[in-house]
mmCIF file of C-alpha atoms in Angstrom:
data_model
loop_
_atom_site.group_PDB
_atom_site.id
_atom_site.type_symbol
_atom_site.label_atom_id
_atom_site.label_comp_id
_atom_site.label_asym_id
_atom_site.label_seq_id
_atom_site.Cartn_x
_atom_site.Cartn_y
_atom_site.Cartn_z
ATOM 1 C CA MET U 1 -61.821 -36.279 -11.650
ATOM 2 C CA THR U 2 -61.451 -36.300 -15.400
ATOM 3 C CA GLU U 3 -64.456 -36.450 -17.739
ATOM 4 C CA ILE U 4 -63.484 -39.906 -18.974
ATOM 5 C CA LEU U 5 -64.421 -41.325 -15.584
ATOM 6 C CA GLU U 6 -68.058 -40.310 -15.881
ATOM 7 C CA ALA U 7 -68.906 -43.183 -18.269
ATOM 8 C CA PRO U 8 -70.936 -46.092 -16.807
ATOM 9 C CA VAL U 9 -68.858 -48.955 -15.516
ATOM 10 C CA ASP U 10 -70.470 -51.538 -17.804
ATOM 11 C CA ARG U 11 -69.451 -49.582 -20.891
ATOM 12 C CA VAL U 12 -65.903 -49.108 -19.764
ATOM 13 C CA SER U 13 -65.128 -52.473 -18.259
ATOM 14 C CA LEU U 14 -67.252 -54.627 -20.544
ATOM 15 C CA ARG U 15 -66.718 -53.082 -23.936
ATOM 16 C CA GLY U 16 -63.263 -51.647 -23.471
ATOM 17 C CA PRO U 17 -61.660 -49.632 -26.263
ATOM 18 C CA ASP U 18 -63.790 -50.980 -29.143
ATOM 19 C CA HIS U 19 -67.546 -50.658 -28.800
ATOM 20 C CA GLY U 20 -69.761 -52.912 -30.884
ATOM 21 C CA GLU U 21 -71.593 -56.199 -30.938
ATOM 22 C CA THR U 22 -69.874 -59.177 -29.386
ATOM 23 C CA SER U 23 -70.318 -62.931 -29.782
ATOM 24 C CA PRO U 24 -71.593 -65.060 -26.842
ATOM 25 C CA PRO U 25 -68.059 -66.232 -25.912
ATOM 26 C CA GLU U 26 -66.839 -62.655 -26.041
ATOM 27 C CA ARG U 27 -69.737 -61.498 -23.867
ATOM 28 C CA SER U 28 -68.935 -64.241 -21.373
ATOM 29 C CA ALA U 29 -65.296 -63.110 -21.224
ATOM 30 C CA LEU U 30 -66.394 -59.507 -20.796
ATOM 31 C CA TRP U 31 -68.716 -60.396 -17.927
ATOM 32 C CA GLU U 32 -65.861 -62.280 -16.290
ATOM 33 C CA LEU U 33 -63.747 -59.167 -16.689
ATOM 34 C CA LEU U 34 -66.442 -57.024 -15.067
ATOM 35 C CA SER U 35 -66.800 -59.526 -12.230
ATOM 36 C CA ALA U 36 -63.037 -59.458 -11.651
ATOM 37 C CA PHE U 37 -63.085 -55.659 -11.607
ATOM 38 C CA GLN U 38 -65.932 -55.599 -9.103
ATOM 39 C CA GLY U 39 -63.979 -58.002 -6.905
ATOM 40 C CA LEU U 40 -60.936 -55.754 -7.132
ATOM 41 C CA GLN U 41 -63.107 -52.741 -6.345
ATOM 42 C CA LYS U 42 -64.574 -54.441 -3.268
ATOM 43 C CA VAL U 43 -61.166 -55.494 -1.915
ATOM 44 C CA TYR U 44 -59.713 -52.011 -2.231
ATOM 45 C CA ARG U 45 -62.856 -50.283 -0.974
ATOM 46 C CA GLU U 46 -62.924 -52.400 2.181
ATOM 47 C CA GLY U 47 -59.168 -52.381 2.732
ATOM 48 C CA ARG U 48 -58.807 -56.171 2.796
ATOM 49 C CA MET U 49 -55.031 -56.195 2.528
ATOM 50 C CA SER U 50 -54.543 -59.964 2.448
ATOM 51 C CA GLU U 51 -56.785 -60.291 -0.635
ATOM 52 C CA ARG U 52 -55.303 -57.507 -2.748
ATOM 53 C CA GLU U 53 -52.746 -59.587 -4.642
ATOM 54 C CA ALA U 54 -55.218 -62.321 -5.610
ATOM 55 C CA ALA U 55 -57.796 -59.760 -6.784
ATOM 56 C CA PHE U 56 -55.134 -57.900 -8.761
ATOM 57 C CA GLN U 57 -53.870 -61.065 -10.462
ATOM 58 C CA LEU U 58 -57.385 -62.179 -11.384
ATOM 59 C CA TYR U 59 -58.276 -58.823 -12.918
ATOM 60 C CA VAL U 60 -55.003 -58.649 -14.865
ATOM 61 C CA HIS U 61 -55.598 -62.195 -16.119
ATOM 62 C CA ARG U 62 -59.066 -61.225 -17.361
ATOM 63 C CA VAL U 63 -57.641 -58.151 -19.094
ATOM 64 C CA ARG U 64 -55.002 -60.295 -20.799
ATOM 65 C CA MET U 65 -57.750 -62.591 -22.049
ATOM 66 C CA GLN U 66 -59.205 -59.631 -23.950
ATOM 67 C CA GLY U 67 -56.012 -59.553 -26.013
ATOM 68 C CA ARG U 68 -56.072 -55.786 -26.523
ATOM 69 C CA GLY U 69 -56.710 -52.473 -24.837
ATOM 70 C CA ALA U 70 -54.926 -53.325 -21.599
ATOM 71 C CA VAL U 71 -53.828 -49.751 -20.944
ATOM 72 C CA VAL U 72 -57.365 -48.452 -21.466
ATOM 73 C CA HIS U 73 -58.806 -51.070 -19.098
ATOM 74 C CA PHE U 74 -56.199 -50.311 -16.448
ATOM 75 C CA GLN U 75 -56.694 -46.558 -16.664
ATOM 76 C CA TYR U 76 -60.476 -46.877 -16.421
ATOM 77 C CA ALA U 77 -60.182 -49.226 -13.447
ATOM 78 C CA LEU U 78 -57.936 -46.779 -11.615
ATOM 79 C CA GLY U 79 -60.260 -43.955 -12.583
ATOM 80 C CA PHE U 80 -63.367 -45.597 -11.179
ATOM 81 C CA LEU U 81 -61.643 -46.508 -7.937
ATOM 82 C CA ALA U 82 -60.379 -42.951 -7.586
ATOM 83 C CA LEU U 83 -63.774 -41.472 -8.461
ATOM 84 C CA GLU U 84 -65.505 -43.661 -5.902
ATOM 85 C CA LEU U 85 -63.022 -42.646 -3.231
ATOM 86 C CA SER U 86 -63.249 -38.958 -4.091
ATOM 87 C CA LYS U 87 -67.023 -39.070 -3.642
ATOM 88 C CA MET U 88 -66.571 -40.509 -0.143
ATOM 89 C CA GLU U 89 -63.616 -38.265 0.718
ATOM 90 C CA PRO U 90 -63.830 -35.062 -1.394
ATOM 91 C CA GLY U 91 -60.699 -33.671 0.232
ATOM 92 C CA LEU U 92 -58.645 -36.415 -1.418
ATOM 93 C CA ALA U 93 -59.628 -35.371 -4.958
ATOM 94 C CA PRO U 94 -56.461 -33.318 -5.681
ATOM 95 C CA ALA U 95 -54.178 -36.133 -4.489
ATOM 96 C CA LEU U 96 -56.149 -38.683 -6.514
ATOM 97 C CA ASP U 97 -56.000 -36.520 -9.623
ATOM 98 C CA LYS U 98 -52.233 -36.344 -9.159
ATOM 99 C CA VAL U 99 -52.001 -40.143 -8.889
ATOM 100 C CA LEU U 100 -54.052 -40.653 -12.056
ATOM 101 C CA ALA U 101 -52.072 -38.117 -14.080
ATOM 102 C CA GLU U 102 -48.700 -39.486 -13.007
ATOM 103 C CA ASN U 103 -49.808 -43.067 -13.556
ATOM 104 C CA ALA U 104 -51.096 -42.333 -17.058
ATOM 105 C CA ARG U 105 -47.733 -40.853 -18.024
ATOM 106 C CA SER U 106 -45.844 -43.775 -16.486
ATOM 107 C CA MET U 107 -48.057 -46.326 -18.211
ATOM 108 C CA GLU U 108 -47.138 -44.881 -21.592
ATOM 109 C CA ARG U 109 -43.431 -45.362 -20.876
ATOM 110 C CA GLY U 110 -43.233 -48.514 -18.779
ATOM 111 C CA ASP U 111 -44.872 -51.867 -18.075
ATOM 112 C CA PRO U 112 -48.659 -51.230 -17.943
ATOM 113 C CA GLU U 113 -49.298 -54.043 -15.465
ATOM 114 C CA ALA U 114 -46.595 -52.840 -13.077
ATOM 115 C CA MET U 115 -47.810 -49.248 -13.389
ATOM 116 C CA PHE U 116 -51.396 -50.386 -12.811
ATOM 117 C CA LYS U 117 -50.371 -52.133 -9.607
ATOM 118 C CA ASP U 118 -48.437 -49.075 -8.485
ATOM 119 C CA GLY U 119 -51.506 -46.913 -9.113
ATOM 120 C CA LEU U 120 -53.706 -49.299 -7.135
ATOM 121 C CA GLU U 121 -51.323 -49.239 -4.188
ATOM 122 C CA ARG U 122 -51.197 -45.446 -4.201
ATOM 123 C CA ILE U 123 -54.978 -45.200 -4.274
ATOM 124 C CA TYR U 124 -55.219 -47.793 -1.515
ATOM 125 C CA ARG U 125 -52.877 -45.797 0.701
ATOM 126 C CA LEU U 126 -55.037 -42.720 0.231
ATOM 127 C CA ALA U 127 -58.168 -44.753 0.940
ATOM 128 C CA LEU U 128 -57.074 -45.772 4.418
ATOM 129 C CA LYS U 129 -59.202 -43.980 6.985
ATOM 130 C CA PRO U 130 -57.604 -41.920 9.763
ATOM 131 C CA ARG U 131 -59.107 -44.112 12.458
ATOM 132 C CA GLN U 132 -56.459 -45.426 14.833
ATOM 133 C CA GLY U 133 -56.191 -48.913 13.376
ATOM 134 C CA MET U 134 -56.190 -47.665 9.795
ATOM 135 C CA LYS U 135 -53.768 -44.884 10.658
ATOM 136 C CA GLU U 136 -51.348 -47.507 11.940
ATOM 137 C CA ASP U 137 -51.732 -49.417 8.662
ATOM 138 C CA ARG U 138 -50.982 -46.226 6.798
ATOM 139 C CA LEU U 139 -47.905 -45.526 8.892
ATOM 140 C CA ASP U 140 -46.682 -49.093 8.454
ATOM 141 C CA SER U 141 -47.080 -48.711 4.704
ATOM 142 C CA ALA U 142 -45.194 -45.408 4.870
ATOM 143 C CA ARG U 143 -42.364 -47.115 6.736
ATOM 144 C CA ASP U 144 -42.170 -49.793 4.051
ATOM 145 C CA PHE U 145 -42.232 -47.107 1.364
ATOM 146 C CA ILE U 146 -39.299 -45.304 3.025
ATOM 147 C CA ARG U 147 -37.339 -48.552 3.273
ATOM 148 C CA ALA U 148 -37.860 -49.136 -0.439
ATOM 149 C CA HIS U 149 -36.996 -45.575 -1.518
ATOM 150 C CA PHE U 150 -34.524 -44.253 1.069
ATOM 151 C CA GLN U 151 -31.808 -43.906 -1.579
ATOM 152 C CA GLU U 152 -33.982 -41.369 -3.390
ATOM 153 C CA SER U 153 -34.941 -37.834 -2.439
ATOM 154 C CA ILE U 154 -38.021 -38.340 -0.247
ATOM 155 C CA PRO U 155 -38.735 -35.312 1.954
ATOM 156 C CA LEU U 156 -41.229 -35.725 4.781
ATOM 157 C CA GLY U 157 -43.848 -33.626 3.003
ATOM 158 C CA LYS U 158 -43.765 -35.813 -0.089
ATOM 159 C CA VAL U 159 -44.244 -39.015 1.932
ATOM 160 C CA ALA U 160 -47.029 -37.427 4.004
ATOM 161 C CA VAL U 161 -48.957 -36.459 0.864
ATOM 162 C CA GLU U 162 -48.367 -39.892 -0.651
ATOM 163 C CA PHE U 163 -50.144 -41.447 2.334
ATOM 164 C CA GLY U 164 -52.909 -38.873 2.645
ATOM 165 C CA LEU U 165 -51.756 -37.192 5.866
ATOM 166 C CA SER U 166 -50.780 -33.646 6.678
ATOM 167 C CA THR U 167 -47.076 -33.049 7.249
ATOM 168 C CA SER U 168 -47.538 -32.231 10.934
ATOM 169 C CA VAL U 169 -49.786 -35.215 11.672
ATOM 170 C CA PHE U 170 -47.562 -37.603 9.747
ATOM 171 C CA GLY U 171 -44.392 -36.382 11.478
ATOM 172 C CA ARG U 172 -45.891 -36.648 14.943
ATOM 173 C CA CYS U 173 -47.591 -40.011 14.403
ATOM 174 C CA PHE U 174 -44.550 -41.523 12.692
ATOM 175 C CA LYS U 175 -42.396 -40.777 15.738
ATOM 176 C CA GLU U 176 -45.033 -42.148 18.115
ATOM 177 C CA ARG U 177 -45.367 -45.315 16.068
ATOM 178 C CA PHE U 178 -41.688 -46.136 15.483
ATOM 179 C CA GLY U 179 -39.882 -44.413 18.329
ATOM 180 C CA LYS U 180 -37.871 -42.091 16.114
ATOM 181 C CA GLY U 181 -38.679 -39.165 13.864
ATOM 182 C CA PHE U 182 -38.882 -39.378 10.093
ATOM 183 C CA SER U 183 -35.505 -37.691 9.524
ATOM 184 C CA VAL U 184 -33.713 -39.919 12.019
ATOM 185 C CA PHE U 185 -35.364 -43.047 10.606
ATOM 186 C CA LEU U 186 -34.328 -42.081 7.081
ATOM 187 C CA ARG U 187 -30.800 -41.156 8.174
ATOM 188 C CA ASP U 188 -30.336 -44.472 9.986
ATOM 189 C CA LEU U 189 -31.397 -46.431 6.897
ATOM 190 C CA ARG U 190 -28.879 -44.538 4.808
ATOM 191 C CA VAL U 191 -26.080 -44.995 7.335
ATOM 192 C CA GLU U 192 -26.753 -48.742 7.496
ATOM 193 C CA LYS U 193 -26.621 -48.941 3.715
ATOM 194 C CA ALA U 194 -23.351 -47.025 3.710
ATOM 195 C CA LYS U 195 -21.880 -49.419 6.296
ATOM 196 C CA GLU U 196 -22.912 -52.370 4.136
ATOM 197 C CA LEU U 197 -21.322 -50.883 1.018
ATOM 198 C CA LEU U 198 -18.134 -49.928 2.836
ATOM 199 C CA THR U 199 -17.796 -53.417 4.266
ATOM 200 C CA HIS U 200 -18.669 -55.523 1.250
ATOM 201 C CA GLY U 201 -18.324 -53.309 -1.792
ATOM 202 C CA GLN U 202 -15.530 -51.833 -3.869
ATOM 203 C CA LEU U 203 -17.058 -48.404 -4.393
ATOM 204 C CA SER U 204 -15.233 -45.235 -3.521
ATOM 205 C CA VAL U 205 -16.361 -43.496 -0.344
ATOM 206 C CA GLU U 206 -17.856 -40.688 -2.375
ATOM 207 C CA ARG U 207 -19.814 -43.164 -4.469
ATOM 208 C CA VAL U 208 -20.969 -44.933 -1.307
ATOM 209 C CA SER U 209 -22.352 -41.608 -0.150
ATOM 210 C CA LEU U 210 -24.462 -41.260 -3.308
ATOM 211 C CA GLU U 211 -25.608 -44.884 -3.376
ATOM 212 C CA SER U 212 -26.754 -44.588 0.244
ATOM 213 C CA GLY U 213 -28.969 -41.613 -0.482
ATOM 214 C CA PHE U 214 -26.649 -38.824 0.704
ATOM 215 C CA LYS U 215 -26.326 -36.286 -2.075
ATOM 216 C CA ASN U 216 -23.874 -34.101 -0.170
ATOM 217 C CA PHE U 217 -20.563 -35.818 0.574
ATOM 218 C CA HIS U 218 -19.566 -33.517 3.428
ATOM 219 C CA TYR U 219 -22.915 -34.008 5.125
ATOM 220 C CA PHE U 220 -22.543 -37.773 4.719
ATOM 221 C CA PHE U 221 -19.077 -37.614 6.279
ATOM 222 C CA GLU U 222 -20.386 -35.742 9.326
ATOM 223 C CA VAL U 223 -23.486 -37.893 9.790
ATOM 224 C CA PHE U 224 -21.576 -41.149 9.403
ATOM 225 C CA LYS U 225 -18.921 -40.155 11.930
ATOM 226 C CA LYS U 226 -21.537 -39.039 14.420
ATOM 227 C CA ALA U 227 -23.452 -42.315 14.033
ATOM 228 C CA THR U 228 -20.488 -44.711 14.131
ATOM 229 C CA GLY U 229 -17.694 -42.811 15.866
ATOM 230 C CA LYS U 230 -15.512 -43.315 12.793
ATOM 231 C CA THR U 231 -15.047 -41.622 9.459
ATOM 232 C CA PRO U 232 -16.135 -43.696 6.443
ATOM 233 C CA HIS U 233 -12.467 -44.376 5.625
ATOM 234 C CA GLN U 234 -11.711 -45.522 9.173
ATOM 235 C CA PHE U 235 -14.808 -47.702 9.242
ATOM 236 C CA ARG U 236 -13.848 -49.435 5.989
ATOM 237 C CA ARG U 237 -10.317 -50.025 7.230
ATOM 238 C CA THR U 238 -11.487 -51.574 10.518
ATOM 239 C CA GLN U 239 -14.012 -53.779 8.765
ATOM 240 C CA THR U 240 -11.958 -54.971 5.823
ATOM 241 C CA GLY U 241 -8.331 -54.182 6.496
ATOM 242 C CA ARG U 242 -8.188 -52.485 3.112
ATOM 243 C CA SER U 243 -6.674 -49.115 2.520
ATOM 244 C CA PRO U 244 -9.353 -46.453 2.090
ATOM 245 C CA LYS U 245 -10.536 -45.849 -1.453
ATOM 246 C CA VAL U 246 -11.331 -42.179 -1.849
#
């Protein structure tokens, strides 16, 4: 982990970016911020999924009340959670370092609160233990991740690393859990999206291919015909009665 994470939690979470004396009301607000962070830490450490959103919202609210230094607070919070996890699971340190580095860059460009939540979710996924029940949680989260990102380039290895599993274990367990392999699951999502766009949209077939996550039009054509028994043009014609739009 980075050197910045070695500072004591009270200094980071209570004083934030500007060290110095504080008034009683300010100290009260800072203690409330620390309490909210500790609650967030406990929820993520123990994997209490149903409480994550409430803990996140409370911590963000306390950070907003500080009126400044939100990015610093968010980065420290992520850092401490990652450091704590890396001490329990040293093998996760490289993946956690990657999450922190990517999140720091994203936070500079986008919405800090949204990036903070994304970082928390990524750390949480890595924190899930490989016990059977937790492994199922991790696989369920991976399935939801694929559903949200199937239009992007998401190779099996990338998703496996994102959820803290080896490629071989993830591939095998994913198929056992959902009854179909990763590639087939991803392909089916993309085909269903293509069918939706062909039926209800005005996009060209080639554009439908891209919007569905297929970057190679000829591959899309073959996969779609194999899955539906029709070419994309034939499918659109049977569904809408419109002439095919190339």
